[in-house]
Amino acid sequence: EPAVAAFNVIKGFLNLTIASSAWIELLNVIHADEQYGITAVDDNSPLVMIEYSSPNTNKPLHLGHVRNNLLGNALANIVMANGNKVVKTNIVNDRGIHICKSMLAWKLYGNGETPESSGKKGDHLVGDYYVSFDKHYKAEVAELMKGGMTKEEAEAASPLMNEAREMLVKWEAGDPEVRALWTMMNNWVYAGFDETYRKMGVSFDKIYYESNTYLEGKEKVMEGLEKGFFYKKEDGSVWADLTGEGLDHKLLLRADGTSVYMTQDIGTAKLRFADYPIDKMIYVVGNEQNYHFQVLSILLDKLGFEWGKSLVHFSYGMVELPEGKMKSREGTVVDADDLMEEMIATAKETSQELGKLDGLTREEADDIARIVGLGALKYFILKVDARKNMTFNPKESIDFNGNTGPFIQYTYARIQSVLRKAAESGIVIPAQLPTGIELSEKEEGLIQMVADFAAVVTQAGTDYSPSVIANYTYDLVKEYNQFYHDFSILREENEAVKVFRVALSANVAKVVRLGMGLLGIEVPARM
């Protein structure tokens, strides 16, 4: 079979027409591979570690964390699909003054309230006390200012803030009572986080805690000081001079010996490198930390970490809601749990209005609402270039038309319905489709698009870009819908053509499922 069916030369351009048989052979190759476009991992594959989420244990996860978690999870899937071993990791910021604030407020105003007694998720309960601390503190400052102090004086004199600072000193010294309170409240928060992660569909292979890593970081910094990489000031603080690298002087340990974020990141790196033979390290952290990671890369390289120089800061922009959309408990930050609940409720409502849940059991309808609601949220966030600031619009994200998760999910469900009817009518897709069929330009174009998936996965891996996969999947689905509209599938008279179109549909669905899977999005079998 010649692959070129015809050619002509127009104005110096050679136009080739690829024979239908060559396109069908290409479809046969794709059809034979259940994991088309995905590179398998073996023992020799490089190990990439991806850090994402990084929450504080004084409040629940919010909209910014949602973008972070979804990007980190999708990135892990994409890096793995490109033939790398992946370790998904999280560093929990579980110590510091902000943690002591919620602890102190609970101790003073909590009356022994627990998640069990209040019926609240642990992370929400602790978050409420963080807010409560702030309220009491502001009231104290206002009271002291009434008595004639300036704002600065009042803040310095606040008994509540001073008590929180004392608590931190006691924590650092290992005071048993403070440590017991800390452990109890952190465990409440972790139980809450786990529930949120589970609902969001993200997970971690290994979690590190700042309370374990900051001391390791101090040790590494002292070692760097001995080797002359760093210097000490009169007051005892330790600094790195990075003027040679075109940056400035960077604080590594405060005069009182307490560590800063940079110290903790060095300590975490040390522990991770002891645990895993890391070839590459990717940090999913907001773009306000761009400078921090420039510095961290230089310091880790100086301290002898092989992947220090080439570490990747996967930097992403802010995400906000349109004005007046959802107010949260604190009145400013949108809570991740509330947002997911709202998305699922909206999906249920929208699906009901459109009659997409007719004839389903209550469980089936609930499951579809969950799949569609979370799919809408994830897709809307992941289709945007991560570096850009964005507005997440819940209403727009759940539209069943346009560049949305539900539109893609609905098309997938539609193809599944075609495949079920085909199977019922006795159609079996052979392992090898016969090549003697004449294809339309539309059908050839669709095979070409399905085949492109492999290159798209590679590009998404090279550029660290989930949005490439999201937008490709939308284009594929749009193209399929036009084909579905213009061509008969099950009512096609010619048996060979009918089987070909069923096979083409099945492979479009497969690639949609794989693509959405890389984004962490489920697709429903019916809708």
PDB file of C-alpha atoms in Angstrom, residues 209-319:
ATOM      1  CA  TYR A 209       6.940  18.509  58.894  1.00  0.00           C
ATOM      2  CA  GLU A 210       8.711  21.779  59.481  1.00  0.00           C
ATOM      3  CA  SER A 211       8.992  20.929  63.184  1.00  0.00           C
ATOM      4  CA  ASN A 212      11.336  18.071  62.162  1.00  0.00           C
ATOM      5  CA  THR A 213      13.209  19.839  59.393  1.00  0.00           C
ATOM      6  CA  TYR A 214      14.094  23.239  60.849  1.00  0.00           C
ATOM      7  CA  LEU A 215      16.732  21.846  63.230  1.00  0.00           C
ATOM      8  CA  GLU A 216      18.300  19.892  60.356  1.00  0.00           C
ATOM      9  CA  GLY A 217      18.439  23.167  58.470  1.00  0.00           C
ATOM     10  CA  LYS A 218      20.209  24.928  61.352  1.00  0.00           C
ATOM     11  CA  GLU A 219      22.795  22.150  61.362  1.00  0.00           C
ATOM     12  CA  LYS A 220      23.382  22.482  57.610  1.00  0.00           C
ATOM     13  CA  VAL A 221      23.730  26.280  57.952  1.00  0.00           C
ATOM     14  CA  MET A 222      26.300  25.895  60.765  1.00  0.00           C
ATOM     15  CA  GLU A 223      28.192  23.465  58.545  1.00  0.00           C
ATOM     16  CA  GLY A 224      28.132  26.066  55.738  1.00  0.00           C
ATOM     17  CA  LEU A 225      29.413  28.660  58.213  1.00  0.00           C
ATOM     18  CA  GLU A 226      32.385  26.444  59.135  1.00  0.00           C
ATOM     19  CA  LYS A 227      33.189  25.912  55.455  1.00  0.00           C
ATOM     20  CA  GLY A 228      33.138  29.663  54.931  1.00  0.00           C
ATOM     21  CA  PHE A 229      30.115  29.746  52.606  1.00  0.00           C
ATOM     22  CA  PHE A 230      28.270  31.954  55.097  1.00  0.00           C
ATOM     23  CA  TYR A 231      29.260  34.656  57.606  1.00  0.00           C
ATOM     24  CA  LYS A 232      28.198  35.729  61.092  1.00  0.00           C
ATOM     25  CA  LYS A 233      27.314  39.288  62.139  1.00  0.00           C
ATOM     26  CA  GLU A 234      28.170  40.870  65.501  1.00  0.00           C
ATOM     27  CA  ASP A 235      24.670  40.100  66.816  1.00  0.00           C
ATOM     28  CA  GLY A 236      25.165  36.376  66.090  1.00  0.00           C
ATOM     29  CA  SER A 237      22.878  36.203  63.045  1.00  0.00           C
ATOM     30  CA  VAL A 238      24.103  34.087  60.086  1.00  0.00           C
ATOM     31  CA  TRP A 239      23.985  35.385  56.501  1.00  0.00           C
ATOM     32  CA  ALA A 240      24.848  34.335  52.952  1.00  0.00           C
ATOM     33  CA  ASP A 241      26.537  36.890  50.715  1.00  0.00           C
ATOM     34  CA  LEU A 242      25.054  36.372  47.241  1.00  0.00           C
ATOM     35  CA  THR A 243      26.261  39.622  45.674  1.00  0.00           C
ATOM     36  CA  GLY A 244      28.573  37.545  43.464  1.00  0.00           C
ATOM     37  CA  GLU A 245      25.475  35.920  41.954  1.00  0.00           C
ATOM     38  CA  GLY A 246      23.864  39.301  41.349  1.00  0.00           C
ATOM     39  CA  LEU A 247      21.617  38.992  44.427  1.00  0.00           C
ATOM     40  CA  ASP A 248      21.941  40.511  47.926  1.00  0.00           C
ATOM     41  CA  HIS A 249      22.735  39.326  51.464  1.00  0.00           C
ATOM     42  CA  LYS A 250      20.323  36.706  52.739  1.00  0.00           C
ATOM     43  CA  LEU A 251      19.462  35.995  56.396  1.00  0.00           C
ATOM     44  CA  LEU A 252      19.702  32.273  57.332  1.00  0.00           C
ATOM     45  CA  LEU A 253      19.529  32.317  61.152  1.00  0.00           C
ATOM     46  CA  ARG A 254      18.213  35.135  63.323  1.00  0.00           C
ATOM     47  CA  ALA A 255      20.313  36.617  66.139  1.00  0.00           C
ATOM     48  CA  ASP A 256      18.295  34.620  68.702  1.00  0.00           C
ATOM     49  CA  GLY A 257      19.136  31.405  66.827  1.00  0.00           C
ATOM     50  CA  THR A 258      15.628  30.878  65.410  1.00  0.00           C
ATOM     51  CA  SER A 259      15.363  29.721  61.829  1.00  0.00           C
ATOM     52  CA  VAL A 260      13.737  31.387  58.826  1.00  0.00           C
ATOM     53  CA  TYR A 261      11.932  29.679  55.907  1.00  0.00           C
ATOM     54  CA  MET A 262      15.167  29.368  53.992  1.00  0.00           C
ATOM     55  CA  THR A 263      16.785  27.380  56.838  1.00  0.00           C
ATOM     56  CA  GLN A 264      13.784  25.078  56.966  1.00  0.00           C
ATOM     57  CA  ASP A 265      13.887  24.511  53.180  1.00  0.00           C
ATOM     58  CA  ILE A 266      17.561  23.544  53.439  1.00  0.00           C
ATOM     59  CA  GLY A 267      16.741  21.109  56.263  1.00  0.00           C
ATOM     60  CA  THR A 268      13.863  19.589  54.323  1.00  0.00           C
ATOM     61  CA  ALA A 269      16.149  19.145  51.303  1.00  0.00           C
ATOM     62  CA  LYS A 270      18.692  17.355  53.480  1.00  0.00           C
ATOM     63  CA  LEU A 271      16.103  14.896  54.858  1.00  0.00           C
ATOM     64  CA  ARG A 272      14.610  14.278  51.419  1.00  0.00           C
ATOM     65  CA  PHE A 273      17.973  13.614  49.842  1.00  0.00           C
ATOM     66  CA  ALA A 274      18.712  11.097  52.592  1.00  0.00           C
ATOM     67  CA  ASP A 275      15.346   9.392  51.876  1.00  0.00           C
ATOM     68  CA  TYR A 276      15.381   9.384  48.054  1.00  0.00           C
ATOM     69  CA  PRO A 277      17.964   9.431  45.226  1.00  0.00           C
ATOM     70  CA  ILE A 278      16.453  12.609  43.734  1.00  0.00           C
ATOM     71  CA  ASP A 279      17.439  13.477  40.147  1.00  0.00           C
ATOM     72  CA  LYS A 280      15.213  16.531  39.899  1.00  0.00           C
ATOM     73  CA  MET A 281      13.226  18.591  42.377  1.00  0.00           C
ATOM     74  CA  ILE A 282      10.149  20.643  41.480  1.00  0.00           C
ATOM     75  CA  TYR A 283       8.576  23.077  43.944  1.00  0.00           C
ATOM     76  CA  VAL A 284       4.975  24.152  43.266  1.00  0.00           C
ATOM     77  CA  VAL A 285       4.826  27.487  45.088  1.00  0.00           C
ATOM     78  CA  GLY A 286       3.182  30.852  44.318  1.00  0.00           C
ATOM     79  CA  ASN A 287       5.035  33.497  42.323  1.00  0.00           C
ATOM     80  CA  GLU A 288       5.532  35.749  45.356  1.00  0.00           C
ATOM     81  CA  GLN A 289       8.335  33.306  46.241  1.00  0.00           C
ATOM     82  CA  ASN A 290      10.291  33.631  42.960  1.00  0.00           C
ATOM     83  CA  TYR A 291      13.244  35.293  44.673  1.00  0.00           C
ATOM     84  CA  HIS A 292      13.249  32.766  47.527  1.00  0.00           C
ATOM     85  CA  PHE A 293      13.760  29.882  45.087  1.00  0.00           C
ATOM     86  CA  GLN A 294      16.486  31.690  43.153  1.00  0.00           C
ATOM     87  CA  VAL A 295      18.358  31.943  46.451  1.00  0.00           C
ATOM     88  CA  LEU A 296      17.520  28.389  47.554  1.00  0.00           C
ATOM     89  CA  SER A 297      18.900  26.983  44.297  1.00  0.00           C
ATOM     90  CA  ILE A 298      22.250  28.738  44.845  1.00  0.00           C
ATOM     91  CA  LEU A 299      22.473  27.730  48.518  1.00  0.00           C
ATOM     92  CA  LEU A 300      21.632  24.062  47.899  1.00  0.00           C
ATOM     93  CA  ASP A 301      24.215  23.965  45.132  1.00  0.00           C
ATOM     94  CA  LYS A 302      26.851  25.477  47.479  1.00  0.00           C
ATOM     95  CA  LEU A 303      25.925  22.915  50.148  1.00  0.00           C
ATOM     96  CA  GLY A 304      26.557  20.073  47.708  1.00  0.00           C
ATOM     97  CA  PHE A 305      23.055  18.942  46.645  1.00  0.00           C
ATOM     98  CA  GLU A 306      23.377  17.601  43.095  1.00  0.00           C
ATOM     99  CA  TRP A 307      19.937  18.790  42.002  1.00  0.00           C
ATOM    100  CA  GLY A 308      20.280  22.231  43.652  1.00  0.00           C
ATOM    101  CA  LYS A 309      21.377  24.087  40.526  1.00  0.00           C
ATOM    102  CA  SER A 310      18.633  22.622  38.350  1.00  0.00           C
ATOM    103  CA  LEU A 311      15.755  22.742  40.825  1.00  0.00           C
ATOM    104  CA  VAL A 312      12.510  23.921  39.222  1.00  0.00           C
ATOM    105  CA  HIS A 313      10.322  26.499  40.888  1.00  0.00           C
ATOM    106  CA  PHE A 314       6.937  25.860  39.270  1.00  0.00           C
ATOM    107  CA  SER A 315       5.602  29.336  39.904  1.00  0.00           C
ATOM    108  CA  TYR A 316       1.896  30.131  39.635  1.00  0.00           C
ATOM    109  CA  GLY A 317      -0.294  33.219  39.936  1.00  0.00           C
ATOM    110  CA  MET A 318      -3.103  34.285  42.250  1.00  0.00           C
ATOM    111  CA  VAL A 319      -6.612  32.918  41.901  1.00  0.00           C
TER     112      VAL A 319
END
